Coordinates of C-alpha atoms in Angstrom, one line a residue:
M1 CA 71.5 24.7 -13.0
P2 CA 69.3 24.5 -9.9
V3 CA 67.1 21.5 -9.2
R4 CA 63.4 22.3 -9.3
R5 CA 61.6 20.5 -6.6
R6 CA 57.8 20.6 -6.4
T7 CA 56.6 20.7 -2.8
D8 CA 52.8 20.6 -3.4
D9 CA 52.5 17.0 -2.2
T10 CA 48.8 16.4 -1.3
R11 CA 49.1 12.6 -0.7
P12 CA 47.4 11.2 2.4
A13 CA 49.8 10.6 5.3
A14 CA 49.1 6.9 5.0
L15 CA 50.8 6.9 1.6
R16 CA 54.0 8.4 2.9
Y17 CA 55.7 5.2 4.0
N18 CA 59.2 4.7 5.2
A19 CA 60.9 4.4 1.8
A20 CA 63.9 6.6 0.9
M21 CA 62.3 9.5 -0.9
L22 CA 64.0 10.8 -4.0
S23 CA 66.2 13.9 -3.4
G24 CA 66.6 16.4 -6.1
Q25 CA 69.9 17.6 -4.6
G26 CA 71.1 14.1 -4.2
L27 CA 70.3 13.2 -7.8
R28 CA 71.9 16.4 -9.0
A29 CA 75.1 15.6 -7.1
R30 CA 75.3 12.2 -8.9
L31 CA 75.0 13.5 -12.4
P32 CA 78.0 14.8 -14.3
A33 CA 78.1 18.5 -15.1
G34 CA 77.6 19.5 -18.7
G35 CA 75.5 16.4 -19.6
W36 CA 71.8 15.6 -19.8
A37 CA 69.5 16.7 -17.0
A38 CA 70.8 20.3 -17.1
E39 CA 67.2 20.9 -16.4
L40 CA 66.1 18.5 -13.7
Y41 CA 62.6 18.3 -12.2
V42 CA 62.1 16.0 -9.2
V43 CA 58.5 16.0 -8.0
A44 CA 56.8 14.3 -5.0
S45 CA 53.7 13.4 -7.0
T46 CA 52.4 13.8 -10.5
G47 CA 49.8 12.2 -12.8
S48 CA 52.4 11.3 -15.5
T49 CA 56.0 12.2 -15.9
N50 CA 55.5 11.9 -19.7
T51 CA 52.7 14.5 -19.6
M52 CA 54.8 16.8 -17.5
A53 CA 57.9 16.4 -19.8
A54 CA 55.7 17.1 -22.8
D55 CA 54.4 20.3 -21.2
L56 CA 58.0 21.3 -20.6
A57 CA 59.0 20.4 -24.2
R58 CA 56.2 22.5 -25.6
A59 CA 57.5 25.4 -23.5
G60 CA 61.0 25.0 -25.0
A61 CA 62.8 22.7 -22.6
P62 CA 66.1 21.6 -24.1
E63 CA 67.1 18.0 -25.1
G64 CA 68.0 16.0 -22.0
T65 CA 65.5 17.7 -19.7
L66 CA 64.7 15.1 -17.0
V67 CA 61.5 14.6 -15.0
V68 CA 61.4 12.2 -12.1
A69 CA 58.5 11.4 -9.8
D70 CA 58.4 9.7 -6.4
H71 CA 54.7 8.9 -7.0
Q72 CA 52.9 8.6 -10.3
S73 CA 49.1 8.2 -10.2
A74 CA 48.2 8.1 -13.9
G75 CA 51.2 6.7 -15.8
R76 CA 50.5 5.0 -19.1
G77 CA 52.1 2.3 -21.2
R78 CA 52.1 1.3 -24.8
G79 CA 48.5 0.6 -26.1
G80 CA 46.9 2.7 -23.3
T81 CA 47.7 0.4 -20.4
R82 CA 47.9 2.1 -17.0
W83 CA 51.1 2.3 -15.0
H84 CA 50.6 3.3 -11.3
T85 CA 53.7 4.0 -9.3
P86 CA 53.1 3.9 -5.5
P87 CA 55.1 6.4 -3.4
G88 CA 58.7 5.5 -2.9
T89 CA 58.6 2.1 -4.6
A90 CA 59.6 2.5 -8.2
I91 CA 61.3 4.7 -10.8
A92 CA 59.1 6.9 -13.0
M93 CA 61.2 9.1 -15.2
S94 CA 60.9 10.9 -18.6
V95 CA 63.5 12.6 -20.8
V96 CA 62.9 15.2 -23.5
L97 CA 64.6 14.4 -26.8
R98 CA 64.8 16.5 -29.9
P99 CA 66.0 14.1 -32.6
V100 CA 66.3 15.0 -36.3
A101 CA 65.8 11.5 -37.8
I102 CA 62.6 9.6 -37.5
R103 CA 63.4 6.3 -35.7
P104 CA 60.5 5.5 -33.4
L105 CA 61.4 1.9 -32.7
R106 CA 65.0 2.8 -32.0
W107 CA 63.8 5.5 -29.6
T108 CA 62.0 2.8 -27.7
G109 CA 64.9 0.4 -27.9
L110 CA 67.2 3.1 -26.5
G111 CA 65.1 3.2 -23.3
A112 CA 64.9 -0.6 -23.0
L113 CA 68.6 -1.1 -23.5
A114 CA 69.4 1.6 -21.0
V115 CA 67.4 -0.2 -18.3
V116 CA 69.1 -3.6 -19.2
E117 CA 72.5 -2.0 -18.8
A118 CA 71.6 -0.2 -15.5
L119 CA 70.3 -3.5 -14.1
R120 CA 73.5 -5.2 -15.2
R121 CA 75.5 -2.8 -13.0
E122 CA 73.3 -4.1 -10.1
G123 CA 74.4 -7.6 -10.9
L124 CA 71.1 -8.5 -12.6
T125 CA 70.6 -10.1 -16.0
S126 CA 67.5 -8.9 -17.8
R127 CA 66.1 -9.2 -21.3
I128 CA 64.0 -7.0 -23.6
K129 CA 60.5 -8.3 -24.6
W130 CA 60.2 -6.5 -27.9
P131 CA 59.5 -3.8 -28.3
N132 CA 59.2 -1.9 -25.0
D133 CA 59.3 -4.2 -21.9
V134 CA 62.2 -5.4 -19.8
L135 CA 62.0 -8.8 -18.2
L136 CA 63.7 -10.0 -15.0
D137 CA 63.4 -13.7 -14.3
G138 CA 60.9 -13.9 -17.2
R139 CA 58.6 -11.3 -15.7
K140 CA 58.1 -7.6 -16.5
V141 CA 60.1 -5.3 -14.3
A142 CA 60.2 -2.2 -16.5
G143 CA 58.4 -0.6 -19.4
V144 CA 59.2 2.1 -22.0
L145 CA 56.8 4.6 -23.6
T146 CA 57.9 7.1 -26.3
E147 CA 55.5 9.9 -27.4
S148 CA 56.3 12.4 -30.1
A149 CA 55.0 15.8 -31.3
W150 CA 55.3 17.2 -34.8
D151 CA 55.7 20.7 -36.2
G152 CA 54.6 20.4 -39.8
G153 CA 56.8 17.7 -41.4
R154 CA 59.5 17.6 -38.8
I155 CA 59.7 16.2 -35.3
D156 CA 59.3 18.9 -32.6
Y157 CA 60.2 16.6 -29.6
V158 CA 60.1 13.1 -28.3
V159 CA 59.4 12.2 -24.7
L160 CA 61.0 8.9 -23.6
G161 CA 59.3 7.6 -20.5
I162 CA 60.7 4.7 -18.4
G163 CA 59.1 3.0 -15.4
V164 CA 61.0 0.4 -13.3
N165 CA 59.5 -1.7 -10.4
V166 CA 62.0 -1.5 -7.6
L167 CA 60.3 -2.7 -4.4
R168 CA 57.7 -5.5 -4.2
A169 CA 55.0 -2.9 -3.3
S170 CA 55.4 -1.4 -6.8
V171 CA 54.1 -4.5 -8.6
P172 CA 50.5 -4.0 -9.6
G173 CA 47.8 -6.4 -8.4
G174 CA 44.9 -7.8 -10.4
E175 CA 44.9 -9.1 -13.9
L176 CA 48.0 -8.1 -15.9
D177 CA 48.8 -8.2 -19.6
F178 CA 52.1 -10.0 -18.7
P179 CA 53.3 -11.2 -15.3
A180 CA 55.1 -8.5 -13.4
T181 CA 57.9 -8.5 -10.8
S182 CA 60.3 -6.1 -9.1
I183 CA 64.0 -5.9 -8.5
E184 CA 63.5 -6.6 -4.8
A185 CA 61.4 -9.7 -5.5
V186 CA 64.0 -11.2 -7.9
G187 CA 67.3 -9.9 -6.6
G188 CA 66.5 -9.9 -2.9
F189 CA 67.6 -6.4 -2.4
A190 CA 66.3 -2.9 -3.0
P191 CA 68.9 -0.8 -4.9
D192 CA 69.2 2.9 -4.4
R193 CA 66.8 4.5 -6.9
E194 CA 68.9 7.6 -7.4
R195 CA 71.9 5.3 -8.4
L196 CA 69.6 3.5 -10.8
I197 CA 68.4 6.7 -12.4
E198 CA 72.0 7.9 -12.8
A199 CA 72.9 4.6 -14.5
I200 CA 69.8 4.7 -16.8
L201 CA 70.4 8.3 -17.8
G202 CA 74.1 7.6 -18.4
A203 CA 73.3 4.7 -20.8
L204 CA 70.7 6.9 -22.6
E205 CA 73.2 9.6 -23.1
Y206 CA 75.9 7.2 -24.2
W207 CA 73.8 5.4 -26.8
Y208 CA 71.7 8.4 -28.1
P209 CA 74.3 9.8 -30.5
K210 CA 75.0 6.2 -31.7
L211 CA 71.3 5.4 -32.3
A212 CA 71.7 5.1 -36.1
G213 CA 74.7 2.9 -35.9
E214 CA 75.2 -0.9 -36.2
G215 CA 76.7 -1.1 -32.8
F216 CA 73.5 0.1 -31.1
L217 CA 71.4 -2.3 -33.2
R218 CA 73.6 -5.3 -32.3
S219 CA 73.6 -4.4 -28.6
W220 CA 69.8 -4.0 -28.7
E221 CA 69.3 -7.2 -30.5
S222 CA 71.6 -9.3 -28.3
A223 CA 69.5 -8.2 -25.3
Q224 CA 66.2 -9.5 -26.7
A225 CA 64.3 -12.2 -24.9
F226 CA 63.1 -15.3 -26.9
L227 CA 65.7 -15.1 -29.7
G228 CA 65.4 -18.3 -31.6
E229 CA 62.2 -19.3 -29.8
R230 CA 58.6 -19.5 -31.0
V231 CA 56.6 -16.3 -30.4
S232 CA 53.3 -14.7 -31.4
V233 CA 53.1 -11.1 -32.4
E234 CA 49.8 -9.1 -32.6
T235 CA 49.8 -6.8 -35.6
G236 CA 47.3 -4.7 -37.3
E237 CA 46.6 -7.4 -39.8
G238 CA 46.3 -10.3 -37.3
L239 CA 48.4 -12.7 -35.3
V240 CA 51.9 -13.6 -36.6
E241 CA 53.4 -16.8 -35.2
G242 CA 56.9 -18.1 -35.8
R243 CA 60.5 -18.2 -34.6
L244 CA 62.0 -14.8 -33.5
L245 CA 65.2 -14.4 -35.6
G246 CA 66.2 -11.0 -34.4
L247 CA 65.8 -7.3 -35.4
G248 CA 65.5 -5.6 -38.7
P249 CA 67.4 -2.4 -39.7
E250 CA 65.1 -0.1 -37.7
G251 CA 64.4 -2.6 -34.9
E252 CA 61.5 -4.4 -36.4
A253 CA 60.9 -8.0 -35.1
R254 CA 62.0 -10.5 -37.7
V255 CA 59.8 -13.7 -37.5
E256 CA 60.3 -16.9 -39.5
L257 CA 56.9 -18.4 -40.3
A258 CA 56.2 -22.2 -40.5
S259 CA 56.5 -21.9 -44.2
G260 CA 60.1 -20.6 -44.0
A261 CA 59.2 -17.2 -45.1
V262 CA 60.4 -14.3 -42.9
T263 CA 58.0 -11.5 -42.0
V264 CA 58.9 -8.2 -40.4
C265 CA 56.7 -6.6 -37.6
G266 CA 57.1 -2.9 -37.1
M267 CA 55.4 -0.1 -35.2
E268 CA 52.0 -1.4 -36.0
A269 CA 52.6 -4.5 -33.8
R270 CA 51.0 -4.3 -30.4
R271 CA 52.7 -7.0 -28.4
L272 CA 54.9 -10.1 -28.5
R273 CA 54.4 -13.2 -26.5
P274 CA 56.3 -16.4 -26.1
I275 CA 54.7 -19.7 -27.2
D276 CA 55.0 -23.2 -25.6
G277 CA 56.3 -22.1 -22.2
N278 CA 59.3 -20.2 -23.5
R279 CA 58.6 -17.5 -20.9
S280 CA 60.5 -19.4 -18.3
R281 CA 63.7 -19.1 -20.4
A282 CA 63.4 -15.4 -20.9
A283 CA 66.0 -14.6 -18.2
A284 CA 68.5 -17.1 -19.3
G285 CA 71.7 -16.4 -21.3

């Protein structure tokens, strides 16, 4: 199917810097025929790729529809955090899913694991900070946001959004919830963004039909940062502190308390943080 490229780019000329702009035709040529992204939207600028993908999903877009933006001005993360993507410096992409089973944590894990595997192909070892961040050298390089819509008692669609900091200029300034970095800052190179998108989409498409299986859970768990380390998890009932044991059946964080009891943190949990300087070890292993 044809690539649909928006040309209504109203950004100031000062923002159009000499970064390789995303090419709809170039990305289409990289993607295998008959797979996801049969409907591919590559836009110069948008407020949020998740919002655009949701609009398309409500209009009947099929599973696998992909939205990619060169510049995202009003992206959002879990808990309402803002995710700004300067032009030509990062990856901002969203995929439409139409799952049957309700597995919200596994949907998020799917996106995070896909980023980890794509970075591995670039020679970079990253880890997942449960539930939705990807760390490189102990700092946040990518985030995942899933948003769903319901039709009565069934899921109508899920939008899986992924943001990856590629160039140094993509790292936001000011006070951050967790220290951030970029692929360029850690790896010393700037990978081709279209190649990264291809790798992420390929991993998503590979794992999606395996989402309910033990193989996916084990791969997702093995990519977790801070396994065996002391962490704190913010939940709706307060702060949980203990040793991160791994993931539960649906991807919940299993934390061993000082008493020896094991508690499970699910979708109600807001964020996980390392305790006692464990952050520096997040990229190891």
